[in-house]
Amino acid sequence: MDKLLKQFEDKKPEIVFEWSDSDSEAEGWVVINSLRNGAAGGGTRMRKGLDRREVESLAKTMEIKFTVSGPPIGGAKSGINFDPDDPRKDDVLKRWFEAVMPLLKNYYGTGGDLNVDEIHAVIPITESYGLWHPQEGIVNGYFHATEPQKIKKIGQLRQGVSKVLEDPHYTPDGPKKYTVSDMITGFGVAEAVKHYYSLWGGQLKDKRAIIQGWGNVASSAACFLAVEGVKIVGIIDQSGGIINTDGLSLDEVRKLFLNRKGNKLVADELIPFKAMDQIVWDLAHEIFIPAAASRLVTQQQLDRLIEGGLEVISSGANVPFADKEIFFGPIALSADQRIGLIPDFIANCGMARAFAYLMEDHSEVTDQAIFEDVSQTILKALKKTSDVHASKTGIAAKSFEIALRQLI
């Protein structure tokens, strides 16, 4: 695996598009690791302090992710270095998408990501510039679709990604309506945990979990885990956190989900971040969901989590460990050698898989069909690993090896 990984990491990206905004300090990059089979895909994120290296590492992660989710295309990513809380955010995004429109028309497909919403930003802005859908470049570059085929595939994408969820199995009750794109990635992260215990042994019900982050991925993963009987004992995000050593009830988790503001946890008894950061890593638990930003989990935090009884990590964030290496640094390796580590390209492939499924000729655009397809895709990937690797440790390394052999 090490030799394959180094070879993949060292390969230069085929295309790097660099942008400097004319009306603000924003800067951005599209990194296309390869145009495998004529196209590449990966979401658009925004955060202050983002750099080209982060975008490049995420593009390479996407290429590996497509070995699981399909279609068999190259990996890409868009990243904008800008404060997402700045009131100029919408105008920056408009100028960004106008600049990258030729790529999106021909061979690059994108979507939402950190601080960039699929439904409320990516789709309406790109539509205003004449794009049928943010995945149109993949439909053109990979499928080489005829006009009728293109209309059908784009129609399924438009209907499916923005579909308001009606099945109570996939959305919490409340005044706000949620879409497939709101819930699908967190659902996959939770399903990865469920499939881990079914394949490698153990009872999911009554396990305890710590959640890092409270955006779409983290909060929806927490809801789906709570439905399975998992006890959420700790939640930490940038605004603070909550601890309940007995486990939050399903109703309490759903209330926190419904009351969040953007990516921020909102609660009456919120523990300040500094205080929460001192204690959350020592809670007794078995499941950890890192689903905030990339490269946050330190070696010290990992050691404390394992001391607290950690059994499995399901990576909701891309590259969750604070390693300088693109994929598999010493912290990730330490986790993989000591506990079950479900890598990001499997655990959080839900949105990528939903896109791939909706581009298929005979996809069924229903809540159950889309979500069940994601669950089965993750199960298939993990089973492929478990079939040749019975140990509960080393799962991520073996999964990387299986994926990389398809690319190199």
Short mmCIF file of C-alpha atoms in Angstrom, two decimals:
data_model
loop_
_atom_site.label_atom_id
_atom_site.label_comp_id
_atom_site.label_asym_id
_atom_site.label_seq_id
_atom_site.Cartn_x
_atom_site.Cartn_y
_atom_site.Cartn_z
CA MET A 1 0.00 0.00 0.00
CA ASP A 2 2.80 2.45 0.88
CA LYS A 3 4.41 2.16 -2.56
CA LEU A 4 1.08 2.55 -4.36
CA LEU A 5 0.11 5.51 -2.18
CA LYS A 6 3.41 7.32 -2.74
CA GLN A 7 3.13 6.79 -6.48
CA PHE A 8 -0.41 8.19 -6.47
CA GLU A 9 0.45 11.12 -4.20
CA ASP A 10 3.52 12.10 -6.21
CA LYS A 11 1.68 12.19 -9.54
CA LYS A 12 1.14 15.81 -10.58
CA PRO A 13 -2.45 16.90 -11.24
CA GLU A 14 -3.33 17.13 -14.92
CA ILE A 15 -5.01 20.54 -14.61
CA VAL A 16 -4.70 23.35 -12.05
CA PHE A 17 -6.90 26.42 -12.57
CA GLU A 18 -5.93 29.38 -10.38
CA TRP A 19 -8.14 32.41 -9.79
CA SER A 20 -7.75 35.78 -8.09
CA ASP A 21 -10.96 37.75 -7.55
CA SER A 22 -10.94 41.20 -9.10
CA ASP A 23 -13.21 42.75 -6.44
CA SER A 24 -12.04 41.11 -3.19
CA GLU A 25 -9.10 39.33 -1.60
CA ALA A 26 -10.63 35.93 -2.48
CA GLU A 27 -8.49 33.42 -4.35
CA GLY A 28 -9.38 29.97 -5.57
CA TRP A 29 -8.24 26.82 -7.33
CA VAL A 30 -9.76 24.01 -9.34
CA VAL A 31 -7.47 21.00 -9.16
CA ILE A 32 -8.23 18.16 -11.57
CA ASN A 33 -6.07 15.21 -10.60
CA SER A 34 -6.88 13.44 -13.86
CA LEU A 35 -9.40 13.38 -16.67
CA ARG A 36 -9.84 9.63 -16.26
CA ASN A 37 -12.27 8.45 -18.93
CA GLY A 38 -12.78 12.03 -20.07
CA ALA A 39 -14.15 13.73 -16.95
CA ALA A 40 -13.53 14.62 -13.30
CA GLY A 41 -15.71 15.47 -10.34
CA GLY A 42 -15.52 17.08 -6.91
CA GLY A 43 -17.33 19.69 -4.82
CA THR A 44 -16.70 23.38 -4.19
CA ARG A 45 -15.68 24.51 -0.72
CA MET A 46 -14.88 27.85 0.90
CA ARG A 47 -12.94 28.62 4.05
CA LYS A 48 -10.53 31.24 5.27
CA GLY A 49 -6.95 29.98 5.07
CA LEU A 50 -7.57 27.33 2.42
CA ASP A 51 -4.64 26.78 0.06
CA ARG A 52 -3.83 24.95 -3.14
CA ARG A 53 -2.33 21.95 -1.31
CA GLU A 54 -5.61 21.33 0.52
CA VAL A 55 -7.50 21.42 -2.77
CA GLU A 56 -4.98 19.07 -4.41
CA SER A 57 -5.25 16.54 -1.57
CA LEU A 58 -9.04 16.62 -1.77
CA ALA A 59 -8.94 16.14 -5.56
CA LYS A 60 -6.84 13.02 -5.08
CA THR A 61 -9.26 11.83 -2.39
CA MET A 62 -12.12 12.25 -4.86
CA GLU A 63 -10.33 10.12 -7.43
CA ILE A 64 -10.08 7.30 -4.91
CA LYS A 65 -13.70 7.89 -3.85
CA PHE A 66 -14.91 7.34 -7.41
CA THR A 67 -13.49 3.78 -7.27
CA VAL A 68 -16.25 3.17 -4.70
CA SER A 69 -19.07 5.48 -5.73
CA GLY A 70 -18.59 5.51 -9.50
CA PRO A 71 -18.57 6.62 -12.21
CA PRO A 72 -14.94 5.66 -13.03
CA ILE A 73 -13.72 9.22 -13.59
CA GLY A 74 -10.93 11.44 -12.33
CA GLY A 75 -10.93 13.32 -9.05
CA ALA A 76 -11.20 17.08 -8.79
CA LYS A 77 -11.96 19.77 -6.22
CA SER A 78 -12.66 23.50 -6.11
CA GLY A 79 -11.52 25.59 -3.18
CA ILE A 80 -11.92 29.29 -2.42
CA ASN A 81 -9.79 31.00 0.23
CA PHE A 82 -12.35 33.44 1.67
CA ASP A 83 -14.26 33.94 4.92
CA PRO A 84 -17.69 32.29 4.43
CA ASP A 85 -19.20 34.68 7.02
CA ASP A 86 -18.20 37.71 4.95
CA PRO A 87 -21.30 39.46 3.54
CA ARG A 88 -19.60 39.51 0.11
CA LYS A 89 -19.69 35.70 -0.06
CA ASP A 90 -22.52 35.45 -2.62
CA ASP A 91 -20.86 37.90 -5.01
CA VAL A 92 -17.54 36.06 -4.70
CA LEU A 93 -19.26 32.77 -5.56
CA LYS A 94 -20.96 34.33 -8.58
CA ARG A 95 -17.66 35.59 -9.97
CA TRP A 96 -15.99 32.25 -9.21
CA PHE A 97 -18.56 30.15 -11.04
CA GLU A 98 -18.53 32.54 -13.99
CA ALA A 99 -14.77 32.03 -14.26
CA VAL A 100 -14.90 28.22 -14.11
CA MET A 101 -17.93 27.84 -16.38
CA PRO A 102 -15.94 26.47 -19.39
CA LEU A 103 -14.67 23.59 -17.23
CA LEU A 104 -18.16 22.85 -15.90
CA LYS A 105 -19.61 22.80 -19.40
CA ASN A 106 -17.15 20.30 -20.81
CA TYR A 107 -15.53 17.86 -18.38
CA TYR A 108 -15.78 18.91 -14.70
CA GLY A 109 -18.74 18.24 -12.43
CA THR A 110 -19.08 19.93 -9.04
CA GLY A 111 -21.46 20.23 -6.10
CA GLY A 112 -21.67 21.69 -2.62
CA ASP A 113 -19.02 21.21 0.04
CA LEU A 114 -17.80 22.95 3.18
CA ASN A 115 -19.62 26.33 3.53
CA VAL A 116 -21.03 26.16 -0.02
CA ASP A 117 -24.60 24.89 -0.27
CA GLU A 118 -25.57 22.70 -3.21
CA ILE A 119 -29.23 23.74 -3.41
CA HIS A 120 -29.05 27.40 -2.47
CA ALA A 121 -25.74 28.42 -4.05
CA VAL A 122 -24.18 26.00 -6.56
CA ILE A 123 -27.29 25.10 -8.56
CA PRO A 124 -28.94 28.55 -8.87
CA ILE A 125 -25.68 30.38 -9.62
CA THR A 126 -24.52 27.92 -12.29
CA GLU A 127 -28.02 27.85 -13.80
CA SER A 128 -27.88 31.63 -14.13
CA TYR A 129 -24.81 31.20 -16.37
CA GLY A 130 -26.54 28.65 -18.60
CA LEU A 131 -25.43 25.38 -17.01
CA TRP A 132 -28.17 22.74 -16.94
CA HIS A 133 -26.74 21.15 -13.79
CA PRO A 134 -23.40 21.31 -11.88
CA GLN A 135 -22.71 17.71 -13.03
CA GLU A 136 -23.19 18.58 -16.71
CA GLY A 137 -19.46 18.35 -17.43
CA ILE A 138 -19.47 14.68 -16.39
CA VAL A 139 -22.55 13.97 -18.50
CA ASN A 140 -20.72 15.50 -21.48
CA GLY A 141 -17.15 14.37 -20.81
CA TYR A 142 -17.71 10.83 -19.52
CA PHE A 143 -21.07 9.72 -20.89
CA HIS A 144 -20.78 11.60 -24.22
CA ALA A 145 -24.56 11.74 -23.97
CA THR A 146 -26.76 12.42 -26.96
CA GLU A 147 -29.23 15.26 -26.57
CA PRO A 148 -32.09 12.96 -25.42
CA GLN A 149 -29.76 11.08 -23.05
CA LYS A 150 -28.45 14.34 -21.67
CA ILE A 151 -31.96 15.64 -21.05
CA LYS A 152 -32.86 12.44 -19.18
CA LYS A 153 -29.71 12.30 -17.05
CA ILE A 154 -29.81 16.00 -16.19
CA GLY A 155 -33.53 15.70 -15.43
CA GLN A 156 -32.87 12.87 -12.99
CA LEU A 157 -30.05 14.85 -11.36
CA ARG A 158 -32.17 17.98 -11.01
CA GLN A 159 -35.08 16.02 -9.58
CA GLY A 160 -33.07 13.72 -7.32
CA VAL A 161 -30.49 15.97 -5.69
CA SER A 162 -33.03 18.68 -4.84
CA LYS A 163 -35.79 16.21 -3.97
CA VAL A 164 -37.65 17.12 -0.80
CA LEU A 165 -37.59 14.07 1.45
CA GLU A 166 -40.97 12.60 2.31
CA ASP A 167 -40.10 9.21 3.80
CA PRO A 168 -39.83 9.60 7.63
CA HIS A 169 -37.00 7.05 7.67
CA TYR A 170 -34.71 9.62 6.03
CA THR A 171 -35.72 13.00 7.46
CA PRO A 172 -36.62 14.37 10.91
CA ASP A 173 -40.08 15.78 11.53
CA GLY A 174 -40.16 19.55 11.69
CA PRO A 175 -41.31 22.72 9.97
CA LYS A 176 -38.30 22.80 7.63
CA LYS A 177 -38.16 20.44 4.67
CA TYR A 178 -34.89 18.69 3.91
CA THR A 179 -33.54 17.43 0.60
CA VAL A 180 -31.50 14.45 -0.51
CA SER A 181 -28.36 16.60 -0.57
CA ASP A 182 -28.95 17.70 3.04
CA MET A 183 -29.06 14.18 4.46
CA ILE A 184 -27.34 11.71 2.13
CA THR A 185 -23.69 12.12 3.19
CA GLY A 186 -24.43 11.91 6.91
CA PHE A 187 -26.63 8.90 6.22
CA GLY A 188 -23.71 7.15 4.53
CA VAL A 189 -21.36 7.96 7.43
CA ALA A 190 -23.84 6.34 9.84
CA GLU A 191 -24.44 3.37 7.54
CA ALA A 192 -20.68 2.78 7.39
CA VAL A 193 -20.68 2.30 11.17
CA LYS A 194 -23.65 -0.08 10.96
CA HIS A 195 -21.97 -2.11 8.22
CA TYR A 196 -18.67 -2.15 10.14
CA TYR A 197 -20.31 -3.95 13.07
CA SER A 198 -22.22 -6.31 10.80
CA LEU A 199 -19.05 -7.32 8.92
CA TRP A 200 -16.39 -7.30 11.64
CA GLY A 201 -18.67 -8.24 14.54
CA GLY A 202 -20.38 -6.44 17.39
CA GLN A 203 -23.71 -4.96 18.41
CA LEU A 204 -24.42 -1.39 17.28
CA LYS A 205 -27.34 -0.71 19.63
CA ASP A 206 -26.36 1.06 22.86
CA LYS A 207 -22.89 1.98 21.59
CA ARG A 208 -21.83 5.50 22.60
CA ALA A 209 -20.70 8.12 20.09
CA ILE A 210 -18.87 11.45 20.01
CA ILE A 211 -19.65 13.77 17.10
CA GLN A 212 -17.20 16.44 15.89
CA GLY A 213 -18.96 19.20 13.94
CA TRP A 214 -22.65 20.02 13.54
CA GLY A 215 -23.13 20.81 9.87
CA ASN A 216 -25.19 18.72 7.47
CA VAL A 217 -22.90 15.69 7.64
CA ALA A 218 -22.29 15.59 11.40
CA SER A 219 -25.85 16.36 12.50
CA SER A 220 -27.54 14.00 10.05
CA ALA A 221 -25.07 11.21 10.92
CA ALA A 222 -25.93 11.72 14.59
CA CYS A 223 -29.65 11.47 13.82
CA PHE A 224 -29.27 8.26 11.82
CA LEU A 225 -27.05 6.70 14.50
CA ALA A 226 -29.56 7.65 17.21
CA VAL A 227 -32.31 5.92 15.22
CA GLU A 228 -30.17 2.74 15.39
CA GLY A 229 -30.02 3.01 19.19
CA VAL A 230 -26.59 4.64 19.46
CA LYS A 231 -26.19 6.95 22.45
CA ILE A 232 -24.76 10.35 21.52
CA VAL A 233 -22.68 11.29 24.59
CA GLY A 234 -20.80 14.28 23.22
CA ILE A 235 -21.05 16.86 20.44
CA ILE A 236 -18.34 19.45 19.82
CA ASP A 237 -18.28 22.17 17.17
CA GLN A 238 -16.74 25.61 16.79
CA SER A 239 -19.39 27.27 18.96
CA GLY A 240 -19.11 24.86 21.89
CA GLY A 241 -20.55 21.53 22.85
CA ILE A 242 -22.90 19.27 24.76
CA ILE A 243 -22.14 16.32 27.03
CA ASN A 244 -24.63 13.73 28.27
CA THR A 245 -22.87 10.62 29.56
CA ASP A 246 -26.18 8.72 29.58
CA GLY A 247 -26.69 9.57 25.90
CA LEU A 248 -29.01 12.09 24.29
CA SER A 249 -32.44 10.74 23.40
CA LEU A 250 -33.46 10.52 19.75
CA ASP A 251 -35.86 13.43 20.29
CA GLU A 252 -33.04 15.52 21.80
CA VAL A 253 -30.72 14.78 18.88
CA ARG A 254 -33.43 15.65 16.38
CA LYS A 255 -34.17 18.90 18.24
CA LEU A 256 -30.50 19.89 18.05
CA PHE A 257 -30.55 19.03 14.34
CA LEU A 258 -33.61 21.18 13.69
CA ASN A 259 -32.37 24.12 15.80
CA ARG A 260 -28.89 24.46 14.31
CA LYS A 261 -27.98 27.68 12.56
CA GLY A 262 -25.94 26.90 9.47
CA ASN A 263 -23.13 24.69 10.75
CA LYS A 264 -23.46 25.84 14.36
CA LEU A 265 -24.79 23.94 17.34
CA VAL A 266 -27.50 25.83 19.23
CA ALA A 267 -28.54 24.77 22.74
CA ASP A 268 -29.48 26.35 26.06
CA GLU A 269 -26.75 24.59 28.05
CA LEU A 270 -23.91 24.99 25.56
CA ILE A 271 -20.46 24.35 27.05
CA PRO A 272 -17.94 26.95 25.74
CA PHE A 273 -15.53 25.55 23.16
CA LYS A 274 -12.37 25.86 25.27
CA ALA A 275 -13.94 24.03 28.19
CA MET A 276 -15.48 21.41 25.88
CA ASP A 277 -12.15 20.83 24.14
CA GLN A 278 -10.59 19.98 27.49
CA ILE A 279 -13.05 17.20 28.39
CA VAL A 280 -14.77 15.74 25.32
CA TRP A 281 -11.80 13.59 24.25
CA ASP A 282 -11.89 11.68 27.55
CA LEU A 283 -15.54 10.60 27.43
CA ALA A 284 -16.24 6.87 27.49
CA HIS A 285 -17.46 5.90 24.02
CA GLU A 286 -17.03 3.44 21.16
CA ILE A 287 -17.78 5.48 18.00
CA PHE A 288 -16.18 8.73 16.83
CA ILE A 289 -17.50 10.74 13.87
CA PRO A 290 -15.06 13.47 12.77
CA ALA A 291 -17.28 15.55 10.48
CA ALA A 292 -16.09 19.13 10.82
CA ALA A 293 -13.27 20.53 8.68
CA SER A 294 -10.31 18.56 7.32
CA ARG A 295 -7.10 17.96 9.29
CA LEU A 296 -8.40 18.68 12.79
CA VAL A 297 -7.86 15.49 14.81
CA THR A 298 -4.47 15.53 16.57
CA GLN A 299 -2.42 12.62 17.85
CA GLN A 300 -3.11 13.63 21.46
CA GLN A 301 -6.86 13.73 20.83
CA LEU A 302 -6.73 10.33 19.14
CA ASP A 303 -4.79 8.81 22.05
CA ARG A 304 -7.34 10.13 24.53
CA LEU A 305 -10.26 8.86 22.44
CA ILE A 306 -8.74 5.37 22.29
CA GLU A 307 -8.11 5.47 26.05
CA GLY A 308 -11.83 6.20 26.42
CA GLY A 309 -12.80 2.94 24.69
CA LEU A 310 -12.98 3.99 21.04
CA GLU A 311 -13.64 1.09 18.65
CA VAL A 312 -14.36 2.67 15.27
CA ILE A 313 -13.99 5.98 13.43
CA SER A 314 -16.25 6.74 10.47
CA SER A 315 -14.71 9.68 8.62
CA GLY A 316 -17.38 12.26 7.87
CA ALA A 317 -14.76 14.86 6.94
CA ASN A 318 -12.29 14.36 4.13
CA VAL A 319 -8.78 13.77 5.53
CA PRO A 320 -9.87 14.25 9.18
CA PHE A 321 -6.44 13.84 10.81
CA ALA A 322 -3.96 16.69 11.33
CA ASP A 323 -1.28 15.08 9.16
CA LYS A 324 0.72 17.01 6.58
CA GLU A 325 0.63 14.03 4.21
CA ILE A 326 -2.08 14.05 1.55
CA PHE A 327 -3.71 10.81 2.68
CA PHE A 328 -2.07 8.62 5.23
CA GLY A 329 0.21 10.33 7.70
CA PRO A 330 1.36 9.13 11.13
CA ILE A 331 -1.87 10.05 12.94
CA ALA A 332 -4.07 8.23 10.43
CA LEU A 333 -1.68 5.25 10.55
CA SER A 334 -1.78 5.27 14.35
CA ALA A 335 -5.57 5.13 14.27
CA ASP A 336 -5.65 2.40 11.64
CA GLN A 337 -3.22 0.19 13.56
CA ARG A 338 -5.14 0.45 16.84
CA ILE A 339 -8.87 0.63 16.05
CA GLY A 340 -11.32 0.26 13.17
CA LEU A 341 -10.86 3.18 10.78
CA ILE A 342 -13.36 3.56 7.93
CA PRO A 343 -11.64 5.86 5.43
CA ASP A 344 -13.31 8.98 4.12
CA PHE A 345 -13.55 7.77 0.52
CA ILE A 346 -15.91 5.02 1.69
CA ALA A 347 -17.67 6.57 4.69
CA ASN A 348 -18.59 9.91 3.14
CA CYS A 349 -19.18 8.87 -0.46
CA GLY A 350 -22.95 9.39 -0.17
CA MET A 351 -23.29 12.51 -2.30
CA ALA A 352 -20.87 11.25 -4.94
CA ARG A 353 -22.79 7.98 -5.12
CA ALA A 354 -26.14 9.80 -5.36
CA PHE A 355 -24.81 11.77 -8.34
CA ALA A 356 -23.56 8.57 -9.99
CA TYR A 357 -26.82 6.73 -9.34
CA LEU A 358 -28.94 9.56 -10.72
CA MET A 359 -26.88 9.59 -13.93
CA GLU A 360 -27.66 5.93 -14.59
CA ASP A 361 -30.20 5.14 -17.29
CA HIS A 362 -32.69 3.28 -15.11
CA SER A 363 -32.40 5.00 -11.72
CA GLU A 364 -35.53 5.29 -9.61
CA VAL A 365 -35.92 8.78 -8.15
CA THR A 366 -37.45 7.92 -4.76
CA ASP A 367 -36.18 8.47 -1.23
CA GLN A 368 -35.83 4.75 -0.55
CA ALA A 369 -34.12 3.93 -3.85
CA ILE A 370 -31.49 6.69 -3.54
CA PHE A 371 -30.67 6.06 0.13
CA GLU A 372 -30.69 2.27 -0.17
CA ASP A 373 -28.34 2.49 -3.16
CA VAL A 374 -25.87 4.52 -1.07
CA SER A 375 -26.10 2.02 1.80
CA GLN A 376 -25.48 -0.93 -0.51
CA THR A 377 -22.56 0.84 -2.21
CA ILE A 378 -20.85 1.39 1.15
CA LEU A 379 -21.60 -2.18 2.23
CA LYS A 380 -20.12 -3.54 -1.01
CA ALA A 381 -16.92 -1.53 -0.56
CA LEU A 382 -16.47 -2.60 3.07
CA LYS A 383 -17.28 -6.22 2.26
CA LYS A 384 -14.64 -6.19 -0.46
CA THR A 385 -12.17 -5.27 2.28
CA SER A 386 -13.52 -7.68 4.91
CA ASP A 387 -13.40 -10.58 2.46
CA VAL A 388 -9.61 -10.32 2.35
CA HIS A 389 -8.96 -8.69 5.72
CA ALA A 390 -10.63 -10.17 8.81
CA SER A 391 -8.83 -7.97 11.34
CA LYS A 392 -10.58 -4.95 12.87
CA THR A 393 -7.34 -2.99 12.50
CA GLY A 394 -5.69 -2.09 9.22
CA ILE A 395 -9.05 -1.62 7.46
CA ALA A 396 -8.17 1.77 5.97
CA ALA A 397 -4.78 0.61 4.65
CA LYS A 398 -6.29 -2.46 2.98
CA SER A 399 -9.17 -0.37 1.54
CA PHE A 400 -6.68 2.12 0.09
CA GLU A 401 -4.69 -0.72 -1.47
CA ILE A 402 -7.81 -2.14 -3.13
CA ALA A 403 -8.77 1.27 -4.51
CA LEU A 404 -5.29 2.25 -5.67
CA ARG A 405 -4.83 -0.97 -7.64
CA GLN A 406 -7.72 0.22 -9.80
CA LEU A 407 -5.95 3.51 -10.51
CA ILE A 408 -2.28 2.58 -10.88
#
